[in-house]
Tab-separated table of C-alpha atoms and ligand atoms in Angstrom:
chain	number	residue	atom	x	y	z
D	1	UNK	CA	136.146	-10.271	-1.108
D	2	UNK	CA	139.715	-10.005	-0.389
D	3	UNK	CA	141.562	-13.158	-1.830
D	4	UNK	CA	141.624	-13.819	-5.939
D	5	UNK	CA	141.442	-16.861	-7.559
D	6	UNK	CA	143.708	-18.357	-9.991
D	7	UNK	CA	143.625	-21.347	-12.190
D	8	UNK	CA	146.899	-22.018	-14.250
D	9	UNK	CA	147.382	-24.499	-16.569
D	10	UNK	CA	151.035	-26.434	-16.490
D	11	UNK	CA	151.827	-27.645	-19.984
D	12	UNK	CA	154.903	-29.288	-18.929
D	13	UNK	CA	156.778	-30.314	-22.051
D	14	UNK	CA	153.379	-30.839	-23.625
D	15	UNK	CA	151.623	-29.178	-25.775
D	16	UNK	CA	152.074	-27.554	-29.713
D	17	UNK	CA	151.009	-24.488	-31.680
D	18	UNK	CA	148.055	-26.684	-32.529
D	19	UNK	CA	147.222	-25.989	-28.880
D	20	UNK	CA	147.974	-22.119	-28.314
D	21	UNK	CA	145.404	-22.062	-30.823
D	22	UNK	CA	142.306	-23.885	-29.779
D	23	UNK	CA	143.213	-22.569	-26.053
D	24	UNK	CA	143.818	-19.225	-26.981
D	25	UNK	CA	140.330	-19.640	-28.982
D	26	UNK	CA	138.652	-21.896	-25.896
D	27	UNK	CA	139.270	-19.112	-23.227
D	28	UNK	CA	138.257	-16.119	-25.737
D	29	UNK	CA	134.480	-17.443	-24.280
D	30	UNK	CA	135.100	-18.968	-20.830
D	31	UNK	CA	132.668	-18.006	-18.346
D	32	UNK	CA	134.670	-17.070	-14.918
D	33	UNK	CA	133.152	-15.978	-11.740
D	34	UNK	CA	134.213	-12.814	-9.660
D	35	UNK	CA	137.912	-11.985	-9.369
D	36	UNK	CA	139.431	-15.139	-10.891
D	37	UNK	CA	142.454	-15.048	-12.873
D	38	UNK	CA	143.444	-17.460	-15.693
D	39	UNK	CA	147.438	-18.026	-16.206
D	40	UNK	CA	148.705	-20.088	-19.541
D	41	UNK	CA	152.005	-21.383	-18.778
D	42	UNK	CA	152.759	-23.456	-22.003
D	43	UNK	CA	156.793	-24.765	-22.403
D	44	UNK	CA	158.779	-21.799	-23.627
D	45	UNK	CA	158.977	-22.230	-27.166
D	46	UNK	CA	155.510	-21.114	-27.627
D	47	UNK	CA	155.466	-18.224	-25.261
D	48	UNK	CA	155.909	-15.792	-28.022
D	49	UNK	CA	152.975	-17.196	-30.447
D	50	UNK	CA	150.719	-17.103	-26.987
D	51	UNK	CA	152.173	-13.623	-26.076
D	52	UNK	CA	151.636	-12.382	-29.994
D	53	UNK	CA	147.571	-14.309	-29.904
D	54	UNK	CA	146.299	-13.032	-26.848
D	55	UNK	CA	147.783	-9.325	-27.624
D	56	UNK	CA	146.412	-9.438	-31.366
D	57	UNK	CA	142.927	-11.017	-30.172
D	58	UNK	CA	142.853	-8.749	-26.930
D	59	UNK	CA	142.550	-10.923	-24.412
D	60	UNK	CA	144.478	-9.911	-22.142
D	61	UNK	CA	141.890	-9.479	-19.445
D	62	UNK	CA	141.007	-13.206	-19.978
D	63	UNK	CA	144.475	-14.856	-20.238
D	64	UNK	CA	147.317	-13.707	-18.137
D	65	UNK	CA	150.764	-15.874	-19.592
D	66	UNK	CA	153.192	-18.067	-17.723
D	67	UNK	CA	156.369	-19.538	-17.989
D	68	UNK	CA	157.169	-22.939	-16.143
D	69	UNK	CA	160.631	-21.818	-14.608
D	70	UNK	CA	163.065	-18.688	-15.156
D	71	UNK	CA	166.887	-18.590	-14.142
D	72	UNK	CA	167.867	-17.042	-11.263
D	73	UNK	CA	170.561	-15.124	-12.596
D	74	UNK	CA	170.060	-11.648	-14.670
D	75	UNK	CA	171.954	-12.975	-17.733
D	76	UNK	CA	175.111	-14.189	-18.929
D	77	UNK	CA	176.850	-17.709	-19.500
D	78	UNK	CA	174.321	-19.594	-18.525
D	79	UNK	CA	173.312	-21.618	-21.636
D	80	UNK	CA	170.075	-23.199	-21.837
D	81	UNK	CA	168.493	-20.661	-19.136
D	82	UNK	CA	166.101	-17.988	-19.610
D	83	UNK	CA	166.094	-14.755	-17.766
D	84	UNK	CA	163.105	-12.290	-16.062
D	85	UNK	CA	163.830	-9.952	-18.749
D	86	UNK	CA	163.570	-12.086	-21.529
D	87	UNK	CA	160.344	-13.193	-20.238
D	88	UNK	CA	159.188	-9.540	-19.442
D	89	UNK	CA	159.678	-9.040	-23.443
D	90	UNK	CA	157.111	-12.046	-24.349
D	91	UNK	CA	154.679	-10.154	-21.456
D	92	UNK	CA	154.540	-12.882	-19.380
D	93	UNK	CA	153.586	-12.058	-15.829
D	94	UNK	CA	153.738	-15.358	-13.549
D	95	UNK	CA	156.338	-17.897	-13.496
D	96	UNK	CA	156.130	-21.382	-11.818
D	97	UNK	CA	158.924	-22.057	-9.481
D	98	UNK	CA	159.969	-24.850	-7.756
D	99	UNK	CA	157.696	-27.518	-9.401
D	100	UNK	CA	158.491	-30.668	-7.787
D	101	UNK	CA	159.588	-32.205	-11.160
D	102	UNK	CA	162.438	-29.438	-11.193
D	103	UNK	CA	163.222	-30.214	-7.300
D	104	UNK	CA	163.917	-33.664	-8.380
D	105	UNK	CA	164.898	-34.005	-11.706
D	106	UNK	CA	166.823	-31.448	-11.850
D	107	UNK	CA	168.141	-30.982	-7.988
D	108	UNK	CA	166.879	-27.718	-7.526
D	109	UNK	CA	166.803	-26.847	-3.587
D	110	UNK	CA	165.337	-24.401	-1.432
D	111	UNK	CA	167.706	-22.053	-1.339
D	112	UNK	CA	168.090	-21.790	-4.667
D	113	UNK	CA	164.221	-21.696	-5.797
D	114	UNK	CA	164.299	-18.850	-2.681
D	115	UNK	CA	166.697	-17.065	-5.369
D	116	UNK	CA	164.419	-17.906	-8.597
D	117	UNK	CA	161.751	-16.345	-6.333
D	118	UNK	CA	163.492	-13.171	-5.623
D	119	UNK	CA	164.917	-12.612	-9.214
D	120	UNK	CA	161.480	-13.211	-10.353
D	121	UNK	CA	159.715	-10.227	-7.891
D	122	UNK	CA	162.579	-7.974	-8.518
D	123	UNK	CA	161.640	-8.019	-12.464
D	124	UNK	CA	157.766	-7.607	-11.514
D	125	UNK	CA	156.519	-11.278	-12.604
D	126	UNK	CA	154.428	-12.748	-9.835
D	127	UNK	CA	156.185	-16.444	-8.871
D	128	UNK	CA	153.552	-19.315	-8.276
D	129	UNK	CA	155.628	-21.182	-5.490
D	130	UNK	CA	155.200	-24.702	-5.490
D	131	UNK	CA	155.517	-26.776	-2.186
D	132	UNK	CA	154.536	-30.412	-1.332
D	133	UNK	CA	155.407	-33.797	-0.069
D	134	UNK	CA	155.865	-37.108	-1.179
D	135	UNK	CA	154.050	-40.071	-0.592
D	136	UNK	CA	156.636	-41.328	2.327
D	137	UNK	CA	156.897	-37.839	3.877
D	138	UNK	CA	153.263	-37.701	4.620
D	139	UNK	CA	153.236	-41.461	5.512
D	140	UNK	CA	155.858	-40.501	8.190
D	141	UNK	CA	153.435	-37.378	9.023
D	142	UNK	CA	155.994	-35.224	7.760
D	143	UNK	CA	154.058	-32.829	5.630
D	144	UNK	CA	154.037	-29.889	7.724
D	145	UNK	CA	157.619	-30.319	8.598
D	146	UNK	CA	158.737	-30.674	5.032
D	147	UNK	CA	156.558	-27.914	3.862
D	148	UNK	CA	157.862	-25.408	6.506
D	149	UNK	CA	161.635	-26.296	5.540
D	150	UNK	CA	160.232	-25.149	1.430
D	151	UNK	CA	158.846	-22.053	2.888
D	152	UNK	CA	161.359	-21.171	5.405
D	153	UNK	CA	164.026	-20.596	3.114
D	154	UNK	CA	161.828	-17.932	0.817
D	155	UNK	CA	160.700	-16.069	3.667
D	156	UNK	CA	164.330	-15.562	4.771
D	157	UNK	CA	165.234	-14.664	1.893
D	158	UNK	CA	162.306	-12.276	0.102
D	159	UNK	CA	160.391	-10.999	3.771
D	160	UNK	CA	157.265	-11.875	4.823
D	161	UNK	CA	155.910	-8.523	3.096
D	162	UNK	CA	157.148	-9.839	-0.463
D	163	UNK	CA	154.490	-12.624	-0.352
D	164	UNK	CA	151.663	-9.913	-1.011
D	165	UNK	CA	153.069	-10.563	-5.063
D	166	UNK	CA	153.310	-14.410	-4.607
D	167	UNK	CA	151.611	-17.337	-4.913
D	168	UNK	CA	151.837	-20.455	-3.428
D	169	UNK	CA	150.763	-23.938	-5.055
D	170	UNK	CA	151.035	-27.113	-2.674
D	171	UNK	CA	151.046	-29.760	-4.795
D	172	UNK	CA	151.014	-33.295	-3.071
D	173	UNK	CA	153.863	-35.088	-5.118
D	174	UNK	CA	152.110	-38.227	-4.670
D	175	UNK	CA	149.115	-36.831	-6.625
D	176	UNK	CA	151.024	-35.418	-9.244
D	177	UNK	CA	150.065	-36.485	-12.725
D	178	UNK	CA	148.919	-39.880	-10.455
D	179	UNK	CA	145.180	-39.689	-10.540
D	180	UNK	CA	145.321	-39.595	-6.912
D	181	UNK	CA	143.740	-36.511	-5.542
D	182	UNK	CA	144.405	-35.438	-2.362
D	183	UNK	CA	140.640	-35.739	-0.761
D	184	UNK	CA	139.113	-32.079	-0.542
D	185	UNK	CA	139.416	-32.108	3.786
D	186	UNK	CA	143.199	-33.395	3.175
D	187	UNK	CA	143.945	-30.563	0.588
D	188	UNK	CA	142.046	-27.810	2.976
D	189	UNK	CA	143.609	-29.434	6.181
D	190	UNK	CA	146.912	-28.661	4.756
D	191	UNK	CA	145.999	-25.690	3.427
D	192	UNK	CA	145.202	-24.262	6.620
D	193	UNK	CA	148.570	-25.207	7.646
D	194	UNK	CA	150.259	-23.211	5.352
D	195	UNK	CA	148.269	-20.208	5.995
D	196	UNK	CA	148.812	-20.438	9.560
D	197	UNK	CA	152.525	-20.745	9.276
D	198	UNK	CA	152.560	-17.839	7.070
D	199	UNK	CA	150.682	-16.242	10.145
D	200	UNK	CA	153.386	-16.795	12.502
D	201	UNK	CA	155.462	-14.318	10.475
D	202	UNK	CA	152.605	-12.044	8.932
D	203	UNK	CA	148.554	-12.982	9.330
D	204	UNK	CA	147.910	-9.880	7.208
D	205	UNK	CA	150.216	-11.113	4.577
D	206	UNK	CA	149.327	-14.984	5.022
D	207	UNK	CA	145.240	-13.790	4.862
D	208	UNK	CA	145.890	-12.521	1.522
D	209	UNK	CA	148.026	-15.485	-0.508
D	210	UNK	CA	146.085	-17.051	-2.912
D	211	UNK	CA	147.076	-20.759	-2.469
D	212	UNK	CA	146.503	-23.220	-5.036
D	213	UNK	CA	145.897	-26.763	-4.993
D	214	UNK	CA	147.708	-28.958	-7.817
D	215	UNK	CA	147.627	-32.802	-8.268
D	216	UNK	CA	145.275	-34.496	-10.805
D	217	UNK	CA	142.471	-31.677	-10.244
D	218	UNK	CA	140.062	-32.173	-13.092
D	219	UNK	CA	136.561	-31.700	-14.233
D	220	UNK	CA	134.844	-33.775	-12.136
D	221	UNK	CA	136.759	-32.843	-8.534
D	222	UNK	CA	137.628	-28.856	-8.893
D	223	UNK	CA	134.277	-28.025	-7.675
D	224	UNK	CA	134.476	-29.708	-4.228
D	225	UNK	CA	138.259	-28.914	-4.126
D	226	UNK	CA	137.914	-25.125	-4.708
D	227	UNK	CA	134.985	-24.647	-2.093
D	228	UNK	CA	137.392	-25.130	0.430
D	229	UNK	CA	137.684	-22.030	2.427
D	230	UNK	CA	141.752	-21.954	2.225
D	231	UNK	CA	141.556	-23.346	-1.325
D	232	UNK	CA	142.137	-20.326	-4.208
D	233	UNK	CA	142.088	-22.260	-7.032
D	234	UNK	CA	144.511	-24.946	-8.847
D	235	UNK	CA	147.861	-25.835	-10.875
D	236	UNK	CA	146.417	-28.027	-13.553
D	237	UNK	CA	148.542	-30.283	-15.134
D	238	UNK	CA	147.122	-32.569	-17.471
D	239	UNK	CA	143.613	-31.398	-17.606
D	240	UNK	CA	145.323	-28.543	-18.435
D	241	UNK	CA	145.788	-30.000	-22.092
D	242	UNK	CA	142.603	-30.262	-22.760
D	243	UNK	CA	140.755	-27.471	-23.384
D	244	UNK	CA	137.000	-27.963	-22.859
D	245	UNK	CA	137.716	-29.547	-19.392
D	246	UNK	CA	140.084	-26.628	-18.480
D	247	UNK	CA	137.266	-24.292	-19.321
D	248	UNK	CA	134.869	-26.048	-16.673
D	249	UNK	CA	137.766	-26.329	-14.315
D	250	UNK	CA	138.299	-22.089	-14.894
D	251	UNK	CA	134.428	-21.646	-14.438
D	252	UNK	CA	134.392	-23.503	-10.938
D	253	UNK	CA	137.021	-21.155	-9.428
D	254	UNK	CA	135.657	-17.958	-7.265
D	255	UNK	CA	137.726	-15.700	-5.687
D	256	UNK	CA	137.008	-15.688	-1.612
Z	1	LIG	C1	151.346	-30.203	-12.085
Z	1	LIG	O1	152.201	-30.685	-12.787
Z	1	LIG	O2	151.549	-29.104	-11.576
Z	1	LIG	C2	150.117	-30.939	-11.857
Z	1	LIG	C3	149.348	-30.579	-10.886
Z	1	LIG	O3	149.889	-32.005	-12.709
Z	1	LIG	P1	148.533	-32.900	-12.776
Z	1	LIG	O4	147.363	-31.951	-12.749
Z	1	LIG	O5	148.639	-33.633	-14.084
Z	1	LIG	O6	148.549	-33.784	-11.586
């Protein structure tokens, strides 16, 4: 077995205390298969109270922490930001970056998601990468185009050898919080894609990614999703929010 799994749930600007508790609880008992990792990544006000739980209840085996985007400057005047170090202190270890939400909302581009990325493995927290198209680009058949112009700039910047501490998540925009899943041959198909471009520059490196499928994954379509041979587990949005149907979505993953 040479690839691990991971299942992380994306809070978004969701979630409450309410819910660091019954998840923190929830995943005290969750029954994972070999080599599967968990990652909370609730909005950063409750960092801390998950940090402090999981620490007090010792559960840090079972529930690694996330945060849902990090500046990629050190520190300074930079107000509403949050820095690597600030979110070494809370012991989080993965940080999304470049969610399409932030690409479009808030204009973040390549390049500058390539810096997030870098900041982030230079303070030791593994970056879950998000890529993916939108509904149009894929109409077009541009999906491997566009998703080659996300990774491009990241492997120019980082090295090839820097994606042995990252993980990618292509997440169809168009499936995003839709309740459109991308069909399980779609997701693998481009999948493979990814890996094989990652090949080009490294097929050592690009064997070992864990890639991640997000876009309305849920209870009822992780299983056929995660069988897929290029498919490491998921970015869970909104089943994410709900904590008995995260738990079967964590018990379906199985590292490969
Ligand atoms: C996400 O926001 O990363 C996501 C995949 O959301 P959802 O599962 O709700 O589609």
């Amino acid at each position: 077995m040479t690839r691990r799994a991971i299942v992380a749930a994306n809070w978004k600007m969701n979630g409450d205390l309410a819910l660091v508790n019954t998840m923190v609880s929830g995943l005290a008992n969750v029954e994972l298969q070999d080599n599967v990792n968990v990652v909370v990544c609730p909005s950063s006000p409750y960092l801390s109270e998950l940090s402090a739980q999981v620490k007090t209840k010792q559960l840090s085996a079972a529930i690694s922490i996330g945060a849902q985007n990090v500046s990629e400057h050190k520190q300074g005047a930079y107000t509403g930001e949050i820095s690597t170090q600030m979110l070494q202190e809370l012991s989080v270890k993965f940080v999304i970056i470049g969610h399409s939400e932030r690409r479009s909302y808030y204009h973040e581009s390549s390049t500058q998601i390539a810096h997030k990325v870098h900041t982030a493995l230079t303070a030791g927290l593994t970056p879950i990468l998000c890529i993916g198209e939108s509904e149009a680009e894929r109409a077009m058949e541009q999906t491997d185009t566009v998703l080659a112009a996300q990774l491009q700039p990241v492997i120019d910047e980082i090295g090839i050898e820097k994606f042995n501490d990252v993980v990618i998540a292509y997440e169809p925009v168009w499936a995003i919080g839709t309740g459109k899943t991308a069909s399980s041959e779609m997701a693998q198909e481009t999948h493979q894609f990814i890996r094989q471009f990652l090949a080009q520059a490294d097929e050592d490196v690009a064997a070992k990614v864990p890639l991640l499928y997000g876009g309305s994954v849920n209870a009822s379509n992780c299983e056929e999703l995660f069988a897929q041979s290029d498919i490491d587990g998921g970015l869970i949005g909104g089943a994410s929010l709900q904590v008995e149907q995260f738990k079967i979505i964590c018990s379906a993953a199985k590292g490969k």
